[in-house]
Amino acid sequence: MKIVDVRTAVVEANYEWTYVRVYSDDGLTGLGESFCAPGLTSIIQDLKVLLIGEDPRNIDRLWSKMRWAASGAGSMGGIIYNAISGIEAALWDLTGKAYGVPVYQLLGGKFRDRVRVYADCHAGEALEALTPLMVARRPAWLTAEGQEAVAATAESHHPVHGRAYGTPGAAAVFTPEMYAARARDVAGRGFTALKFDLDVPNPYTRDTQSGTLSHAEVKFMASLVEAVRTAVGDTVDIAFDCHWRYNVSDAQRLAYELEPYGLLWLEDPVPPENVAAMRRVTHSTRTPIASGENYYLRYGFREAVETGALDIAAPDLQKTGGLLEGRKIADLADTHYLAVAPHCIASPVGTIASAHVAAAVSNFLALEWHGMSVPFWEEMVTGLDGPVIQDGYITVPEGAGIGVELNEGVARRYAKAGEPFFGERGER
Ligand code: MG
């Protein structure tokens, strides 16, 4: 069996869902998804020359071939691995189809039939549709309310100002009452774990550049957390994300203030690249600290895992290096008795691929679902009897490969103009 082609397609959803399809000479294809990035499909096309003529079933060797070929361009990490991750996932799908087995079987078999999903509740509709560089977009499918929110809160359609979302004084749209209502709504759909953004516009923010938090800001953030906890009670787990915005001492004060609410985790309170700084926060508090969506490869996780700088590892399998790399990161974490909660902003294609890994590692905690705001999220795949997510769980598909196919009609409807659609050029 030989690889004869690699093609891409991009769908404009809340993020740019970037698909990779690998074609073999016996007519089989494999589908993978990459975490969006500027110039991504061009990188994937550049990597194609390394794959043509190769046996797609030698996944780890091909992964290594791409890694070392790109060693100058990105051996430590970076966008090159977003591309490699999508290709690698497509190779797993193709190989599973070649042998007639699900991907989780090839990854060692499953610990569980159903994968627990945590629902990302984000913050408000203004942040629901972003380009790879976090510029707010207004896709046609966004609700009228969402369109208004983008216009009202995202000056210049760019929600990130300095290190914070929004500008000082533009905070009125985020309230404890809104968070509580959304928490009740989502928990009512059967989810046992929720995540909200905590780094949202805060009425007490004076400066969005410094990474500092005033006492009033910390108290307001705690009021959001308290509202969510009160809304869902003690039987639903809740997590909050800070998107690496704060400095060490303010992150410590925040984590301390949130201790009474029993969080599942506080995510990325400080930037992830200084592991010693993150370790200071993690060691200062009983609030578990999660991080990892910005780490590439097991090597990127090594120091944080080994030094106890994080409590929960959150690799993004469409970005960190692929599905097998996700398994290797989980195993590394497991040697230090740490749980893994994969970050995921993908369509059902990438989410289900991640679910195969989640099923195959013992120390899995919960898998992110970031598609609540996208009305066609569930429609993007075919091959399942029911919805992808039911009552807060994904039942791992038993079909060959990842067990689902892309719904090309829906994908084409929302395809990004100017990007090829699996080889077809031109406008959608
Ligand atoms: Mg995050």
PDB file of C-alpha atoms in Angstrom, residues 169-376:
ATOM      1  CA  GLY A 169     -14.856  49.507  30.720  1.00  0.00           C
ATOM      2  CA  ALA A 170     -16.333  47.152  28.085  1.00  0.00           C
ATOM      3  CA  ALA A 171     -17.356  44.635  30.695  1.00  0.00           C
ATOM      4  CA  ALA A 172     -21.091  44.872  30.987  1.00  0.00           C
ATOM      5  CA  VAL A 173     -21.844  41.724  28.987  1.00  0.00           C
ATOM      6  CA  PHE A 174     -20.279  39.318  31.465  1.00  0.00           C
ATOM      7  CA  THR A 175     -22.111  38.861  34.741  1.00  0.00           C
ATOM      8  CA  PRO A 176     -22.436  36.168  37.402  1.00  0.00           C
ATOM      9  CA  GLU A 177     -26.103  35.853  36.419  1.00  0.00           C
ATOM     10  CA  MET A 178     -25.165  35.100  32.794  1.00  0.00           C
ATOM     11  CA  TYR A 179     -22.619  32.514  33.875  1.00  0.00           C
ATOM     12  CA  ALA A 180     -25.127  30.874  36.212  1.00  0.00           C
ATOM     13  CA  ALA A 181     -27.807  30.727  33.511  1.00  0.00           C
ATOM     14  CA  ARG A 182     -25.456  29.183  31.004  1.00  0.00           C
ATOM     15  CA  ALA A 183     -24.152  26.687  33.566  1.00  0.00           C
ATOM     16  CA  ARG A 184     -27.691  25.568  34.420  1.00  0.00           C
ATOM     17  CA  ASP A 185     -28.566  25.257  30.741  1.00  0.00           C
ATOM     18  CA  VAL A 186     -25.509  23.176  29.811  1.00  0.00           C
ATOM     19  CA  ALA A 187     -25.592  20.991  32.924  1.00  0.00           C
ATOM     20  CA  GLY A 188     -29.243  20.388  32.110  1.00  0.00           C
ATOM     21  CA  ARG A 189     -28.160  18.812  28.824  1.00  0.00           C
ATOM     22  CA  GLY A 190     -26.399  16.064  30.775  1.00  0.00           C
ATOM     23  CA  PHE A 191     -22.826  17.341  30.960  1.00  0.00           C
ATOM     24  CA  THR A 192     -21.043  16.421  34.188  1.00  0.00           C
ATOM     25  CA  ALA A 193     -18.203  18.880  33.651  1.00  0.00           C
ATOM     26  CA  LEU A 194     -18.194  22.476  32.390  1.00  0.00           C
ATOM     27  CA  LYS A 195     -15.514  25.031  31.634  1.00  0.00           C
ATOM     28  CA  PHE A 196     -15.818  28.811  31.481  1.00  0.00           C
ATOM     29  CA  ASP A 197     -13.428  31.600  30.619  1.00  0.00           C
ATOM     30  CA  LEU A 198     -12.353  33.601  33.638  1.00  0.00           C
ATOM     31  CA  ASP A 199     -10.194  36.166  31.848  1.00  0.00           C
ATOM     32  CA  VAL A 200     -13.203  37.980  30.442  1.00  0.00           C
ATOM     33  CA  PRO A 201     -13.722  41.747  30.525  1.00  0.00           C
ATOM     34  CA  ASN A 202     -13.865  42.662  34.182  1.00  0.00           C
ATOM     35  CA  PRO A 203     -15.552  45.866  35.417  1.00  0.00           C
ATOM     36  CA  TYR A 204     -12.544  46.588  37.631  1.00  0.00           C
ATOM     37  CA  THR A 205      -9.827  46.240  34.988  1.00  0.00           C
ATOM     38  CA  ARG A 206      -7.599  49.294  34.621  1.00  0.00           C
ATOM     39  CA  ASP A 207      -4.812  47.836  32.554  1.00  0.00           C
ATOM     40  CA  THR A 208      -4.873  44.984  30.070  1.00  0.00           C
ATOM     41  CA  GLN A 209      -1.157  44.953  29.304  1.00  0.00           C
ATOM     42  CA  SER A 210       0.506  44.125  32.602  1.00  0.00           C
ATOM     43  CA  GLY A 211      -0.896  40.746  33.603  1.00  0.00           C
ATOM     44  CA  THR A 212      -1.784  42.155  37.016  1.00  0.00           C
ATOM     45  CA  LEU A 213      -5.050  41.693  38.907  1.00  0.00           C
ATOM     46  CA  SER A 214      -6.444  44.100  41.494  1.00  0.00           C
ATOM     47  CA  HIS A 215      -8.251  42.828  44.592  1.00  0.00           C
ATOM     48  CA  ALA A 216     -11.542  43.938  43.031  1.00  0.00           C
ATOM     49  CA  GLU A 217     -10.804  42.025  39.835  1.00  0.00           C
ATOM     50  CA  VAL A 218     -10.008  38.864  41.772  1.00  0.00           C
ATOM     51  CA  LYS A 219     -13.223  39.235  43.777  1.00  0.00           C
ATOM     52  CA  PHE A 220     -15.252  39.724  40.585  1.00  0.00           C
ATOM     53  CA  MET A 221     -13.701  36.601  39.070  1.00  0.00           C
ATOM     54  CA  ALA A 222     -14.501  34.688  42.244  1.00  0.00           C
ATOM     55  CA  SER A 223     -18.099  35.907  41.971  1.00  0.00           C
ATOM     56  CA  LEU A 224     -18.335  34.337  38.499  1.00  0.00           C
ATOM     57  CA  VAL A 225     -17.018  31.061  39.886  1.00  0.00           C
ATOM     58  CA  GLU A 226     -19.342  31.178  42.886  1.00  0.00           C
ATOM     59  CA  ALA A 227     -22.317  31.788  40.594  1.00  0.00           C
ATOM     60  CA  VAL A 228     -21.483  28.736  38.491  1.00  0.00           C
ATOM     61  CA  ARG A 229     -20.892  26.524  41.531  1.00  0.00           C
ATOM     62  CA  THR A 230     -24.162  27.628  43.114  1.00  0.00           C
ATOM     63  CA  ALA A 231     -26.014  27.068  39.846  1.00  0.00           C
ATOM     64  CA  VAL A 232     -24.855  23.483  39.297  1.00  0.00           C
ATOM     65  CA  GLY A 233     -24.288  22.274  42.856  1.00  0.00           C
ATOM     66  CA  ASP A 234     -21.593  19.845  43.911  1.00  0.00           C
ATOM     67  CA  THR A 235     -22.329  17.037  41.452  1.00  0.00           C
ATOM     68  CA  VAL A 236     -21.133  18.844  38.323  1.00  0.00           C
ATOM     69  CA  ASP A 237     -17.410  19.534  37.952  1.00  0.00           C
ATOM     70  CA  ILE A 238     -16.410  23.053  36.950  1.00  0.00           C
ATOM     71  CA  ALA A 239     -13.176  24.383  35.485  1.00  0.00           C
ATOM     72  CA  PHE A 240     -12.058  27.904  34.571  1.00  0.00           C
ATOM     73  CA  ASP A 241      -9.580  29.083  31.960  1.00  0.00           C
ATOM     74  CA  CYS A 242      -7.262  32.100  32.251  1.00  0.00           C
ATOM     75  CA  HIS A 243      -5.460  31.771  28.880  1.00  0.00           C
ATOM     76  CA  TRP A 244      -2.001  32.458  30.385  1.00  0.00           C
ATOM     77  CA  ARG A 245      -2.815  36.098  31.138  1.00  0.00           C
ATOM     78  CA  TYR A 246      -1.486  36.744  34.665  1.00  0.00           C
ATOM     79  CA  ASN A 247       1.715  37.074  36.608  1.00  0.00           C
ATOM     80  CA  VAL A 248       2.694  34.674  39.373  1.00  0.00           C
ATOM     81  CA  SER A 249       1.612  36.502  42.508  1.00  0.00           C
ATOM     82  CA  ASP A 250      -1.787  37.505  41.124  1.00  0.00           C
ATOM     83  CA  ALA A 251      -2.383  33.995  39.808  1.00  0.00           C
ATOM     84  CA  GLN A 252      -1.567  32.704  43.289  1.00  0.00           C
ATOM     85  CA  ARG A 253      -4.074  35.107  44.874  1.00  0.00           C
ATOM     86  CA  LEU A 254      -6.715  34.079  42.364  1.00  0.00           C
ATOM     87  CA  ALA A 255      -6.121  30.340  42.844  1.00  0.00           C
ATOM     88  CA  TYR A 256      -6.287  30.808  46.636  1.00  0.00           C
ATOM     89  CA  GLU A 257      -9.530  32.784  46.375  1.00  0.00           C
ATOM     90  CA  LEU A 258     -11.106  29.975  44.314  1.00  0.00           C
ATOM     91  CA  GLU A 259     -10.189  27.163  46.727  1.00  0.00           C
ATOM     92  CA  PRO A 260     -13.604  27.096  48.448  1.00  0.00           C
ATOM     93  CA  TYR A 261     -15.339  26.272  45.159  1.00  0.00           C
ATOM     94  CA  GLY A 262     -13.624  22.937  44.570  1.00  0.00           C
ATOM     95  CA  LEU A 263     -12.643  23.439  40.941  1.00  0.00           C
ATOM     96  CA  LEU A 264     -11.867  20.538  38.665  1.00  0.00           C
ATOM     97  CA  TRP A 265      -9.028  22.793  37.562  1.00  0.00           C
ATOM     98  CA  LEU A 266      -7.875  26.354  36.966  1.00  0.00           C
ATOM     99  CA  GLU A 267      -6.338  26.439  33.494  1.00  0.00           C
ATOM    100  CA  ASP A 268      -3.234  28.341  32.413  1.00  0.00           C
ATOM    101  CA  PRO A 269      -3.223  31.086  35.067  1.00  0.00           C
ATOM    102  CA  VAL A 270       0.321  32.044  33.953  1.00  0.00           C
ATOM    103  CA  PRO A 271       2.135  31.709  30.615  1.00  0.00           C
ATOM    104  CA  PRO A 272       3.270  28.109  30.097  1.00  0.00           C
ATOM    105  CA  GLU A 273       6.808  28.594  28.824  1.00  0.00           C
ATOM    106  CA  ASN A 274       8.373  29.327  32.233  1.00  0.00           C
ATOM    107  CA  VAL A 275       7.812  26.037  34.002  1.00  0.00           C
ATOM    108  CA  ALA A 276       9.399  27.201  37.269  1.00  0.00           C
ATOM    109  CA  ALA A 277       6.971  30.135  37.443  1.00  0.00           C
ATOM    110  CA  MET A 278       3.988  27.870  36.815  1.00  0.00           C
ATOM    111  CA  ARG A 279       5.287  25.504  39.460  1.00  0.00           C
ATOM    112  CA  ARG A 280       5.238  28.346  42.025  1.00  0.00           C
ATOM    113  CA  VAL A 281       1.527  28.851  41.347  1.00  0.00           C
ATOM    114  CA  THR A 282       0.699  25.146  41.372  1.00  0.00           C
ATOM    115  CA  HIS A 283       2.564  24.510  44.616  1.00  0.00           C
ATOM    116  CA  SER A 284       0.939  27.477  46.341  1.00  0.00           C
ATOM    117  CA  THR A 285      -2.646  26.313  46.085  1.00  0.00           C
ATOM    118  CA  ARG A 286      -5.083  23.459  46.616  1.00  0.00           C
ATOM    119  CA  THR A 287      -6.831  24.491  43.367  1.00  0.00           C
ATOM    120  CA  PRO A 288      -5.608  22.013  40.728  1.00  0.00           C
ATOM    121  CA  ILE A 289      -3.745  23.703  37.867  1.00  0.00           C
ATOM    122  CA  ALA A 290      -4.134  22.438  34.292  1.00  0.00           C
ATOM    123  CA  SER A 291      -1.934  23.360  31.356  1.00  0.00           C
ATOM    124  CA  GLY A 292      -0.652  21.942  28.120  1.00  0.00           C
ATOM    125  CA  GLU A 293      -2.566  23.202  25.088  1.00  0.00           C
ATOM    126  CA  ASN A 294       0.522  25.203  24.100  1.00  0.00           C
ATOM    127  CA  TYR A 295       3.037  22.422  24.671  1.00  0.00           C
ATOM    128  CA  TYR A 296       4.271  20.463  21.702  1.00  0.00           C
ATOM    129  CA  LEU A 297       5.367  16.829  21.926  1.00  0.00           C
ATOM    130  CA  ARG A 298       6.195  14.779  25.000  1.00  0.00           C
ATOM    131  CA  TYR A 299       9.390  16.810  25.231  1.00  0.00           C
ATOM    132  CA  GLY A 300       7.350  19.962  25.666  1.00  0.00           C
ATOM    133  CA  PHE A 301       5.518  18.398  28.615  1.00  0.00           C
ATOM    134  CA  ARG A 302       8.516  16.722  30.222  1.00  0.00           C
ATOM    135  CA  GLU A 303       9.771  19.420  32.575  1.00  0.00           C
ATOM    136  CA  ALA A 304       6.302  20.508  33.728  1.00  0.00           C
ATOM    137  CA  VAL A 305       5.280  16.904  34.393  1.00  0.00           C
ATOM    138  CA  GLU A 306       8.526  15.927  36.102  1.00  0.00           C
ATOM    139  CA  THR A 307       8.687  18.981  38.369  1.00  0.00           C
ATOM    140  CA  GLY A 308       5.055  18.980  39.408  1.00  0.00           C
ATOM    141  CA  ALA A 309       4.353  22.288  37.686  1.00  0.00           C
ATOM    142  CA  LEU A 310       0.914  21.098  36.601  1.00  0.00           C
ATOM    143  CA  ASP A 311      -1.732  18.852  38.136  1.00  0.00           C
ATOM    144  CA  ILE A 312      -3.593  17.986  34.943  1.00  0.00           C
ATOM    145  CA  ALA A 313      -2.011  17.668  31.501  1.00  0.00           C
ATOM    146  CA  ALA A 314      -4.097  19.139  28.677  1.00  0.00           C
ATOM    147  CA  PRO A 315      -2.453  18.306  25.336  1.00  0.00           C
ATOM    148  CA  ASP A 316      -4.278  19.310  22.168  1.00  0.00           C
ATOM    149  CA  LEU A 317      -4.072  16.255  19.938  1.00  0.00           C
ATOM    150  CA  GLN A 318      -4.677  18.258  16.754  1.00  0.00           C
ATOM    151  CA  LYS A 319      -1.625  20.350  17.592  1.00  0.00           C
ATOM    152  CA  THR A 320       0.827  18.691  19.966  1.00  0.00           C
ATOM    153  CA  GLY A 321       2.041  16.085  17.470  1.00  0.00           C
ATOM    154  CA  GLY A 322      -0.811  13.678  16.848  1.00  0.00           C
ATOM    155  CA  LEU A 323      -2.733  10.785  18.337  1.00  0.00           C
ATOM    156  CA  LEU A 324       0.197   8.507  19.200  1.00  0.00           C
ATOM    157  CA  GLU A 325       2.050  11.479  20.651  1.00  0.00           C
ATOM    158  CA  GLY A 326      -1.056  12.105  22.792  1.00  0.00           C
ATOM    159  CA  ARG A 327      -0.846   8.564  24.069  1.00  0.00           C
ATOM    160  CA  LYS A 328       2.866   9.037  24.830  1.00  0.00           C
ATOM    161  CA  ILE A 329       2.157  12.287  26.711  1.00  0.00           C
ATOM    162  CA  ALA A 330      -0.565  10.507  28.694  1.00  0.00           C
ATOM    163  CA  ASP A 331       1.851   7.720  29.576  1.00  0.00           C
ATOM    164  CA  LEU A 332       4.491  10.249  30.656  1.00  0.00           C
ATOM    165  CA  ALA A 333       1.895  11.955  32.860  1.00  0.00           C
ATOM    166  CA  ASP A 334       0.818   8.605  34.257  1.00  0.00           C
ATOM    167  CA  THR A 335       4.317   7.849  35.501  1.00  0.00           C
ATOM    168  CA  HIS A 336       3.825  10.881  37.786  1.00  0.00           C
ATOM    169  CA  TYR A 337       0.200   9.964  38.646  1.00  0.00           C
ATOM    170  CA  LEU A 338      -1.243  12.894  36.726  1.00  0.00           C
ATOM    171  CA  ALA A 339      -4.528  12.867  34.842  1.00  0.00           C
ATOM    172  CA  VAL A 340      -4.940  13.913  31.219  1.00  0.00           C
ATOM    173  CA  ALA A 341      -7.766  16.109  29.958  1.00  0.00           C
ATOM    174  CA  PRO A 342      -7.195  16.731  26.240  1.00  0.00           C
ATOM    175  CA  HIS A 343      -7.822  20.257  25.014  1.00  0.00           C
ATOM    176  CA  CYS A 344      -9.962  20.228  21.874  1.00  0.00           C
ATOM    177  CA  ILE A 345     -11.512  22.933  19.701  1.00  0.00           C
ATOM    178  CA  ALA A 346     -12.009  20.623  16.741  1.00  0.00           C
ATOM    179  CA  SER A 347     -14.969  19.576  14.651  1.00  0.00           C
ATOM    180  CA  PRO A 348     -16.389  16.082  15.290  1.00  0.00           C
ATOM    181  CA  VAL A 349     -13.572  14.649  13.141  1.00  0.00           C
ATOM    182  CA  GLY A 350     -10.798  15.768  15.482  1.00  0.00           C
ATOM    183  CA  THR A 351     -12.948  15.341  18.573  1.00  0.00           C
ATOM    184  CA  ILE A 352     -13.721  11.708  17.762  1.00  0.00           C
ATOM    185  CA  ALA A 353     -10.058  11.043  16.928  1.00  0.00           C
ATOM    186  CA  SER A 354      -9.212  12.440  20.368  1.00  0.00           C
ATOM    187  CA  ALA A 355     -11.890  10.214  21.891  1.00  0.00           C
ATOM    188  CA  HIS A 356     -10.069   7.152  20.526  1.00  0.00           C
ATOM    189  CA  VAL A 357      -6.953   8.243  22.446  1.00  0.00           C
ATOM    190  CA  ALA A 358      -9.040   9.067  25.531  1.00  0.00           C
ATOM    191  CA  ALA A 359     -10.482   5.566  25.445  1.00  0.00           C
ATOM    192  CA  ALA A 360      -7.033   3.995  25.136  1.00  0.00           C
ATOM    193  CA  VAL A 361      -5.236   5.653  28.092  1.00  0.00           C
ATOM    194  CA  SER A 362      -5.903   4.785  31.715  1.00  0.00           C
ATOM    195  CA  ASN A 363      -5.372   8.248  33.234  1.00  0.00           C
ATOM    196  CA  PHE A 364      -8.019  10.060  31.163  1.00  0.00           C
ATOM    197  CA  LEU A 365     -10.163  12.644  32.968  1.00  0.00           C
ATOM    198  CA  ALA A 366     -12.353  14.470  30.423  1.00  0.00           C
ATOM    199  CA  LEU A 367     -12.235  15.594  26.780  1.00  0.00           C
ATOM    200  CA  GLU A 368     -13.121  19.130  25.755  1.00  0.00           C
ATOM    201  CA  TRP A 369     -16.062  19.933  23.503  1.00  0.00           C
ATOM    202  CA  HIS A 370     -15.841  23.417  22.053  1.00  0.00           C
ATOM    203  CA  GLY A 371     -18.642  23.298  19.515  1.00  0.00           C
ATOM    204  CA  MET A 372     -21.707  24.400  21.425  1.00  0.00           C
ATOM    205  CA  SER A 373     -22.050  27.643  19.512  1.00  0.00           C
ATOM    206  CA  VAL A 374     -21.754  26.057  16.064  1.00  0.00           C
ATOM    207  CA  PRO A 375     -25.216  25.076  14.821  1.00  0.00           C
ATOM    208  CA  PHE A 376     -23.865  22.504  12.335  1.00  0.00           C
TER     209      PHE A 376
END
